[in-house]
Tab-separated table of C-alpha atoms (C1' of nucleotides) in Angstrom:
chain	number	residue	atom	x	y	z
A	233	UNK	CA	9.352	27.768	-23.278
A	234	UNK	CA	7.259	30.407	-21.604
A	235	UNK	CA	8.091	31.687	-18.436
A	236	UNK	CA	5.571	30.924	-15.207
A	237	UNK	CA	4.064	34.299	-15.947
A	238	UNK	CA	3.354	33.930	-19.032
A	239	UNK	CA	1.593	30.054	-18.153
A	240	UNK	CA	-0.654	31.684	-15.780
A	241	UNK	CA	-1.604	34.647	-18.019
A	242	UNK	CA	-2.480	32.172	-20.995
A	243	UNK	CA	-4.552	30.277	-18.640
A	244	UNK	CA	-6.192	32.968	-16.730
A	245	UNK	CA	-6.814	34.391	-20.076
A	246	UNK	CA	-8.402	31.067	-21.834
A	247	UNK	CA	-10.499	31.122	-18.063
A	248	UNK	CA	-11.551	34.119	-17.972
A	249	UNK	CA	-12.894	34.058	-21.446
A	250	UNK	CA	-14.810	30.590	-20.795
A	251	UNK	CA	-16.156	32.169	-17.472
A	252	UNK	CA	-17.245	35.997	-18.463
A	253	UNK	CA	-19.651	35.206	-21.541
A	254	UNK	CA	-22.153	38.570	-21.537
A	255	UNK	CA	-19.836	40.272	-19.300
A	256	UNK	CA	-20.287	39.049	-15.981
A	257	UNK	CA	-16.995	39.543	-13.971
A	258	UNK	CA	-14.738	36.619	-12.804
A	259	UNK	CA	-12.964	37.776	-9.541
A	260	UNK	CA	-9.288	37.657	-8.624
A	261	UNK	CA	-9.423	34.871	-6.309
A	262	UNK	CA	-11.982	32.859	-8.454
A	263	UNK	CA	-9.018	32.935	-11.330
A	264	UNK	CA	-6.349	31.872	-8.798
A	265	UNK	CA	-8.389	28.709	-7.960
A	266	UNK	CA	-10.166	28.162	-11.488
A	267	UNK	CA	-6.383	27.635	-12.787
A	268	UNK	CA	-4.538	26.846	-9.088
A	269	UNK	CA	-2.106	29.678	-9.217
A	270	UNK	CA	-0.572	31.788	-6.577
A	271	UNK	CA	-3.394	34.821	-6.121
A	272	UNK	CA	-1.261	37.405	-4.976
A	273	UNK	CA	1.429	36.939	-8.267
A	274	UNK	CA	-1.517	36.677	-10.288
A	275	UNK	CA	-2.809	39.954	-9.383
A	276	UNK	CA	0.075	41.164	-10.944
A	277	UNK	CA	0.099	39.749	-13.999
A	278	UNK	CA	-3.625	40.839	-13.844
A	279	UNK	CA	-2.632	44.488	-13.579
A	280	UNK	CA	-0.282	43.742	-16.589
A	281	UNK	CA	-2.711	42.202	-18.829
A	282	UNK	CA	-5.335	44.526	-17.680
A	283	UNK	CA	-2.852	47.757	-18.487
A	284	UNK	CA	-2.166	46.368	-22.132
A	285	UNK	CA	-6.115	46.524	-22.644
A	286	UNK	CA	-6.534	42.579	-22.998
A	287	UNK	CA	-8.705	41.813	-20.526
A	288	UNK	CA	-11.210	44.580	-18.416
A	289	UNK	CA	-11.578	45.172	-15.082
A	290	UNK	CA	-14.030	47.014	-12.909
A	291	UNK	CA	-13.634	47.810	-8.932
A	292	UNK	CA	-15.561	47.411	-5.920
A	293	UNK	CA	-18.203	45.396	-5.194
A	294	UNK	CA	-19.340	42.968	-7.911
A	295	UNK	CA	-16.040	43.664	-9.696
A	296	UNK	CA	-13.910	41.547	-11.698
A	297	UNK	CA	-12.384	40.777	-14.508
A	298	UNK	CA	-14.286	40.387	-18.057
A	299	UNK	CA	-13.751	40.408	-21.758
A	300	UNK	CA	-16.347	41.751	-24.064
A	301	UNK	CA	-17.543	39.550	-27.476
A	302	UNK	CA	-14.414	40.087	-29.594
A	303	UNK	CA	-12.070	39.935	-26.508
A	304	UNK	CA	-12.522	36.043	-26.567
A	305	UNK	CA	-10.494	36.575	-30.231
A	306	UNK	CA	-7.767	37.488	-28.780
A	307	UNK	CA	-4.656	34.925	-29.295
A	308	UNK	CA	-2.660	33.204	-27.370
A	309	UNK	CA	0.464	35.066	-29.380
A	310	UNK	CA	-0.781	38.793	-28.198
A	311	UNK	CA	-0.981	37.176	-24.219
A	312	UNK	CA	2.357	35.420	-25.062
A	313	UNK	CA	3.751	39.132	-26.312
A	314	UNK	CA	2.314	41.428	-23.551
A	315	UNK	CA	3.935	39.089	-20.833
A	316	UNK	CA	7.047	37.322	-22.323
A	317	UNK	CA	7.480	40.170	-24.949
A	318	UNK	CA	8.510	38.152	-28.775
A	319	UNK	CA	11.643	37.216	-28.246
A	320	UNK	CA	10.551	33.393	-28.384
A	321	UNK	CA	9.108	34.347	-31.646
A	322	UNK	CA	12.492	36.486	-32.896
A	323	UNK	CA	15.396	35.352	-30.834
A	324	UNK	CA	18.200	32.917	-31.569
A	325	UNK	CA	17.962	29.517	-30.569
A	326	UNK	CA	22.015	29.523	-29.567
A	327	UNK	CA	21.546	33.133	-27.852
A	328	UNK	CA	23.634	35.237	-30.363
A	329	UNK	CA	22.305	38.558	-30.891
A	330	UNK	CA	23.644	38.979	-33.868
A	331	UNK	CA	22.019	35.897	-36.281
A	332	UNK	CA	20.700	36.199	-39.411
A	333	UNK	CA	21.207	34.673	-42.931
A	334	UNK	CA	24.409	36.341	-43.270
A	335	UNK	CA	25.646	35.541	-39.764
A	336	UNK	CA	23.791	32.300	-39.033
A	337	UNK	CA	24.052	30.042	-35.957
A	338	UNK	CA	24.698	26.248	-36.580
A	339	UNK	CA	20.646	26.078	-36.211
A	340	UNK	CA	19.683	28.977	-37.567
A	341	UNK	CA	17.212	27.694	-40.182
A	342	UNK	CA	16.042	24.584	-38.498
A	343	UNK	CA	15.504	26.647	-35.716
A	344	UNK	CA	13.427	29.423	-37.560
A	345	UNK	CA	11.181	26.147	-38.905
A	346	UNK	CA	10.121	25.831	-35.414
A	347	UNK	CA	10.000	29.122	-34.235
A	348	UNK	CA	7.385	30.102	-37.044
A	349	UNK	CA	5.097	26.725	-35.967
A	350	UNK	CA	5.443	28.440	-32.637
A	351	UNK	CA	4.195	31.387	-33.634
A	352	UNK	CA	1.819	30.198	-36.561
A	353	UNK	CA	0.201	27.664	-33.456
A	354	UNK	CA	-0.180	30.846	-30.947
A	355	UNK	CA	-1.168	33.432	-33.615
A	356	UNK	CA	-4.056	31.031	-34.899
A	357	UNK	CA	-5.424	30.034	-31.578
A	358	UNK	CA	-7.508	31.971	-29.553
A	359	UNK	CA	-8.534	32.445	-26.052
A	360	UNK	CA	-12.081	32.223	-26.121
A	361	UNK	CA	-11.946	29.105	-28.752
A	362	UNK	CA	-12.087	26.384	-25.570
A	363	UNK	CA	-14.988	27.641	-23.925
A	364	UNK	CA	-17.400	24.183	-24.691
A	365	UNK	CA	-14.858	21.810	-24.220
A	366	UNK	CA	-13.729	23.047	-20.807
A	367	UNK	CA	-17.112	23.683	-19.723
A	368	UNK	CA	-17.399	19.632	-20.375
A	369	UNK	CA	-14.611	18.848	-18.731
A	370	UNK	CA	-12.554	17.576	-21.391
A	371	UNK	CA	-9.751	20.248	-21.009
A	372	UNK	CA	-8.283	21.427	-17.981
A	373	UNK	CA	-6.381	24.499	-16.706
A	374	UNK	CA	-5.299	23.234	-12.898
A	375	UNK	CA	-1.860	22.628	-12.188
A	376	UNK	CA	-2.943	19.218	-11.208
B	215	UNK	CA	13.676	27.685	-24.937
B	216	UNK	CA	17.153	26.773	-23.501
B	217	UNK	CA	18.370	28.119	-20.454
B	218	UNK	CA	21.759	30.423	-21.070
B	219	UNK	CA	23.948	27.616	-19.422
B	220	UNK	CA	22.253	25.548	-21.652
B	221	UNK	CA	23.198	27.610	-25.026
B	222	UNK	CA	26.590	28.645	-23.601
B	223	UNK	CA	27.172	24.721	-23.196
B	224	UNK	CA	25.817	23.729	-26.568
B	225	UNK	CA	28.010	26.248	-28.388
B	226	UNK	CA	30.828	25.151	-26.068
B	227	UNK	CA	30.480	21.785	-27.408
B	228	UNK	CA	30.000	22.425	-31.161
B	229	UNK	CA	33.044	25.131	-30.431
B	230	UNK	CA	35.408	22.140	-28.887
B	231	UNK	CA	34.676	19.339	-31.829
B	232	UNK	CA	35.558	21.641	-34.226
B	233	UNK	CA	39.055	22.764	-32.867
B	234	UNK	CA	39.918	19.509	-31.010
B	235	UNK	CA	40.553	16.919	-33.844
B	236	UNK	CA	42.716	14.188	-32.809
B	237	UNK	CA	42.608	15.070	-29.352
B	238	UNK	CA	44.202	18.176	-29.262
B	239	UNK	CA	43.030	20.275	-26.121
B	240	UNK	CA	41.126	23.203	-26.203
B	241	UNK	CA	41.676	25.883	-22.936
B	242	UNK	CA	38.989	27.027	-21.050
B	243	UNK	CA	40.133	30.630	-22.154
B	244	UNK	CA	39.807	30.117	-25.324
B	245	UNK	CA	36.507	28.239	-25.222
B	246	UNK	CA	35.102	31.373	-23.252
B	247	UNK	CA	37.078	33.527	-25.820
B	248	UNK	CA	35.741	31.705	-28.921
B	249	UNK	CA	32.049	31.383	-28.683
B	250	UNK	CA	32.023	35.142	-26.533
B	251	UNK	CA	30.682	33.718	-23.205
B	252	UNK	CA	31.478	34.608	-19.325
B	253	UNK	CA	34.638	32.579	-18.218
B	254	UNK	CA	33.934	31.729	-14.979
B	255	UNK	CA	30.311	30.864	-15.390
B	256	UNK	CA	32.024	28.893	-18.559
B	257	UNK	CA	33.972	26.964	-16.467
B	258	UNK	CA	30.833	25.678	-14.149
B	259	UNK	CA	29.123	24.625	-16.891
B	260	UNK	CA	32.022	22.796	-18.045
B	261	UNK	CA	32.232	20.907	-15.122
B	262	UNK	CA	29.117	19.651	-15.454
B	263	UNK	CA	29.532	18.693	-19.534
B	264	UNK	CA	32.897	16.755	-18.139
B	265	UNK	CA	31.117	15.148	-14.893
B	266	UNK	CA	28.664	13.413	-17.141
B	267	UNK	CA	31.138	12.164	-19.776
B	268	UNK	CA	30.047	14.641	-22.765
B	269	UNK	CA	33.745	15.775	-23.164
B	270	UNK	CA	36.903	14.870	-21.680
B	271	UNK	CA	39.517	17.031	-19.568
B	272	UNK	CA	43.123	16.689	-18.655
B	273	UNK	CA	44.412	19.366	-15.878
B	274	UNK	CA	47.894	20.955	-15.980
B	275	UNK	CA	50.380	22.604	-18.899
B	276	UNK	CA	48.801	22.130	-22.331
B	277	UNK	CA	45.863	20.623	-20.422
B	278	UNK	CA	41.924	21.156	-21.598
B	279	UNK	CA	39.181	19.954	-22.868
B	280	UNK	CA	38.835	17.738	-25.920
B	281	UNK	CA	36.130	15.054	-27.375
B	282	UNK	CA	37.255	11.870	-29.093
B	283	UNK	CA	36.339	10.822	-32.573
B	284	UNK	CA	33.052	9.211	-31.889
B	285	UNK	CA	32.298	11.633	-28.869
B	286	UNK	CA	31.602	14.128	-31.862
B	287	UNK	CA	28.562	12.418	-32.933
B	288	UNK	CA	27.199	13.647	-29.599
B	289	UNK	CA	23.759	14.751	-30.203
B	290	UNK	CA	22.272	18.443	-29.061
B	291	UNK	CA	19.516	16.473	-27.322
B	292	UNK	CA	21.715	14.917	-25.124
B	293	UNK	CA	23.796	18.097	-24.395
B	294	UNK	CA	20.247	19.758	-23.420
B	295	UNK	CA	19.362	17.089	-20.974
B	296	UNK	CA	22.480	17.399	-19.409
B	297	UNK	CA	22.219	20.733	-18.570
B	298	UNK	CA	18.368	21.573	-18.650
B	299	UNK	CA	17.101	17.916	-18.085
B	300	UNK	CA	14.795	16.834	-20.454
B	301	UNK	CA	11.863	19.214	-19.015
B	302	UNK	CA	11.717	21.026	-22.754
B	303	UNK	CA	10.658	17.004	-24.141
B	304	UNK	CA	8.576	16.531	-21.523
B	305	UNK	CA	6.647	19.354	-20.130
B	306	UNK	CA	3.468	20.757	-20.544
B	307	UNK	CA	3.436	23.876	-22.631
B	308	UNK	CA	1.352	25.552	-19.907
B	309	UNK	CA	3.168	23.895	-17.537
B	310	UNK	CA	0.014	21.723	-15.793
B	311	UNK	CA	1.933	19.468	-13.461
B	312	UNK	CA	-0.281	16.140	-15.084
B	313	UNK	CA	-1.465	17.172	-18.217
B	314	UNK	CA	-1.684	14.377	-20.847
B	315	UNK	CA	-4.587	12.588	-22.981
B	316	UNK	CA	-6.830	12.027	-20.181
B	317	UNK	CA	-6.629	14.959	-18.543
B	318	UNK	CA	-5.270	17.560	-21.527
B	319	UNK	CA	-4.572	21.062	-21.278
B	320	UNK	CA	-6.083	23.293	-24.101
B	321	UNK	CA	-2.860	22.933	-26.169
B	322	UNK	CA	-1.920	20.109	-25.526
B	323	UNK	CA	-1.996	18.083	-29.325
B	324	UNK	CA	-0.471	20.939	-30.901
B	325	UNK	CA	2.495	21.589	-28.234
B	326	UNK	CA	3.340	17.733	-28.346
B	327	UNK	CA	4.071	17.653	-32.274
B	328	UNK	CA	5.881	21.242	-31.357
B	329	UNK	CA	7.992	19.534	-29.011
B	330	UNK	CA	8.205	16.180	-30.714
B	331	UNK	CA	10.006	18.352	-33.763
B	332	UNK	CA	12.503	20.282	-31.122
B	333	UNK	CA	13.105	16.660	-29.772
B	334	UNK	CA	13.671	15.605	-33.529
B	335	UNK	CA	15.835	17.890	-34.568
B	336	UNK	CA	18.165	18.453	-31.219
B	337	UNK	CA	18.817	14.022	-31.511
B	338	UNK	CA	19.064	14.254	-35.049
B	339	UNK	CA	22.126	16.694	-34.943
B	340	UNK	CA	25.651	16.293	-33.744
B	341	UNK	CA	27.615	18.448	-32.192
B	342	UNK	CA	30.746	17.516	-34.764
B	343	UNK	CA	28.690	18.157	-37.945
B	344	UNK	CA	29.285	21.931	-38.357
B	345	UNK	CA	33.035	21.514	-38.434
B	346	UNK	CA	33.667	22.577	-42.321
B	347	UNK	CA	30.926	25.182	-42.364
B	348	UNK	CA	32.603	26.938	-38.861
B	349	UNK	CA	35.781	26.691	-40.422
B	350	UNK	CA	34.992	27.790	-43.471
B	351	UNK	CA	33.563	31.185	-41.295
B	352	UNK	CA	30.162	29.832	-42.857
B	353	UNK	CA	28.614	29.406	-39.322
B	354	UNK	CA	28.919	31.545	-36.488
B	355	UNK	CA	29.161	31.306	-32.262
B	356	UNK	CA	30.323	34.532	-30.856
B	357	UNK	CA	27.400	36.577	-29.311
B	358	UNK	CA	27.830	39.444	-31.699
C	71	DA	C1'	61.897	18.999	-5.967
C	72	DA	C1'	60.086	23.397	-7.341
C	73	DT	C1'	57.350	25.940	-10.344
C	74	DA	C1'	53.847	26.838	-13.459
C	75	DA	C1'	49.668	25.695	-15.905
C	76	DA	C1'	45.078	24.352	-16.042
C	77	DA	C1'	40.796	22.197	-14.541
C	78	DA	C1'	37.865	21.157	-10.204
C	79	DA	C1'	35.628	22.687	-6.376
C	80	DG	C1'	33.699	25.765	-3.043
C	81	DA	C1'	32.116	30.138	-1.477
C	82	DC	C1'	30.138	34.195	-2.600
C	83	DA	C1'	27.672	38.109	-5.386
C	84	DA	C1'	24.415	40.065	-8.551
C	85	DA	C1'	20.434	39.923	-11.223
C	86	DA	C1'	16.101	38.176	-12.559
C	87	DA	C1'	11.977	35.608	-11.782
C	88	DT	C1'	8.629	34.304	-8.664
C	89	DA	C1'	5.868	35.280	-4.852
C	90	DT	C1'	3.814	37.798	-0.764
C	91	DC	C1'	2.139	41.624	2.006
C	92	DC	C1'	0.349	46.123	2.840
C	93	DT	C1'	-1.752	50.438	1.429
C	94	DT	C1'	-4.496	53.080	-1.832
C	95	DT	C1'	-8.189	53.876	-5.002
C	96	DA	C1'	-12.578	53.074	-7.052
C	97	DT	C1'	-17.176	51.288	-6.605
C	98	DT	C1'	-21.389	49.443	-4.629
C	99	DC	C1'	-24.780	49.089	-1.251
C	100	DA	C1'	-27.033	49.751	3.104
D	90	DT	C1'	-22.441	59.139	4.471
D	91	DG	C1'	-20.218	55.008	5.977
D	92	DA	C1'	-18.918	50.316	5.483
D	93	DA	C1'	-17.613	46.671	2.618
D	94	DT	C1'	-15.614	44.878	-1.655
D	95	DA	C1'	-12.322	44.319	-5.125
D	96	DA	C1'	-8.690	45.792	-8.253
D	97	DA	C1'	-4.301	48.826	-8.503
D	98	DG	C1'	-0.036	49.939	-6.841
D	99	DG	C1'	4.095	49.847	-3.997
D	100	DA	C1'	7.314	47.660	-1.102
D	101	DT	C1'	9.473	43.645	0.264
D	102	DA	C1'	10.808	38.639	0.454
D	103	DT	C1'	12.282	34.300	-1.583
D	104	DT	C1'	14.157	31.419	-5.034
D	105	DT	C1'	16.520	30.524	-9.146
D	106	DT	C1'	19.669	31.727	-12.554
D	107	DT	C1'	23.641	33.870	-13.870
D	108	DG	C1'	28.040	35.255	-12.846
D	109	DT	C1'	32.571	35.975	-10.095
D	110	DC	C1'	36.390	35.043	-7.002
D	111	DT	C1'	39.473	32.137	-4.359
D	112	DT	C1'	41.468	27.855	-3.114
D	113	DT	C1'	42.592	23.086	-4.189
D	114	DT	C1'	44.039	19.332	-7.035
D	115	DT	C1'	46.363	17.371	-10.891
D	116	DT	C1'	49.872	17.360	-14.315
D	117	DA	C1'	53.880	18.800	-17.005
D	118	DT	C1'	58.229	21.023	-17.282
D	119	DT	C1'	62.522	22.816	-15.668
DNA sequence: AATAAAAAAGACAAAAATATCCTTTATTCA
DNA sequence: TGAATAAAGGATATTTTTGTCTTTTTTATT
């Protein structure tokens, strides 16, 4: 569904958001092991989230990364975009290019029925909306 | 969602109930030919669909692939797990190795009724049941 | 029996995704 | 100012997916 990229960023994302309340700055490495992904690949998809203005980053000493107050709105369809791009929300099921009402695929409608619960469940959720229930423990972002 | 062997071999299969009616065989050319895919990589995928029993072959002159009359009520679903496993039923959305109702990850309700209606609909269609519309040009499986 | 047709199988190639390593830049603090 | 810290950036490595090419096997036809 998404690709490992994207996984990380949405959960580095939903972390960070739970872990930077009044801007204090989670750290590259702390992110790797909050969600258990592979630091070095994370950096990079970091750097990408970081160049598309959805999350902040300062250097140096005491740096990190952090979202501000309305940051933690942000939704898991504008992480799933600046990663995966929207081709899971636009794309055919089949792969044809070309499909459409006029030049459907055998799934074409069924398919967009799914695609739009897709979207409409990332477009109305949002990273900062876990915050309490991770901090009890009820949700979890590690691979295992 | 599905991996390209994966929508290469679904169209494949929708592509060979509709021209292989009583048994007539359908070429590997014109498979690759009529739903606009790579022949080569065509043919691997083949192999696979014809290892597991989804569709039958016969090598030689006038030779091919063809599905008998029941083999057309062959359900998406089960074309997807033959080629992509069942990983898209299963899996986690944000792919957590053990993520379930102990242990959930932050989407974890909303992904399963996401999944549960791409499970539904893939076993609740048949690759045989878009024979009039394709031949009636209604439907389409070329790339473009 | 020889030839041709067509799928099966195996080896290889290219591209993309995933992942790591090293250097550079910015920042803080002593 | 100098040393340490941490993200940014660039280069490279590995793995997986996608795709191609060649040989082998099976079957039909002449």
């Amino acid at each position: 569904m998404f690709s490992k990229a994207c996984e990380y960023g949405i959960r580095a994302m939903i972390y960070i958001a739970q872990r930077s309340r009044q801007g204090e700055r989670v750290g590259l490495k702390d992110i790797a092991q909050g969600i258990d992904s592979p630091e070095a690949f994370m950096a990079k998809i970091m750097q990408a989230l970081s160049r598309q203005g959805l999350v902040q980053s300062v250097k140096g000493p005491h740096g990190g990364f952090y979202m501000d107050t309305q940051a933690s709105k942000i939704t898991l369809a504008q992480v799933v975009r600046a990663i995966d791009g929207d081709h899971l929300f636009t794309g055919c099921g089949l792969g044809l290019t070309e499909c459409n009402e006029k030049k459907p695929c055998p799934i074409h409608d069924e398919f967009k029925l799914i695609r739009n619960k897709i979207r409409s469940l990332l477009e109305t959720t949002q990273v900062g909306e876990f915050n309490e229930l991770l901090e009890k423990g009820v949700l979890h972002l590690k691979r295992i």
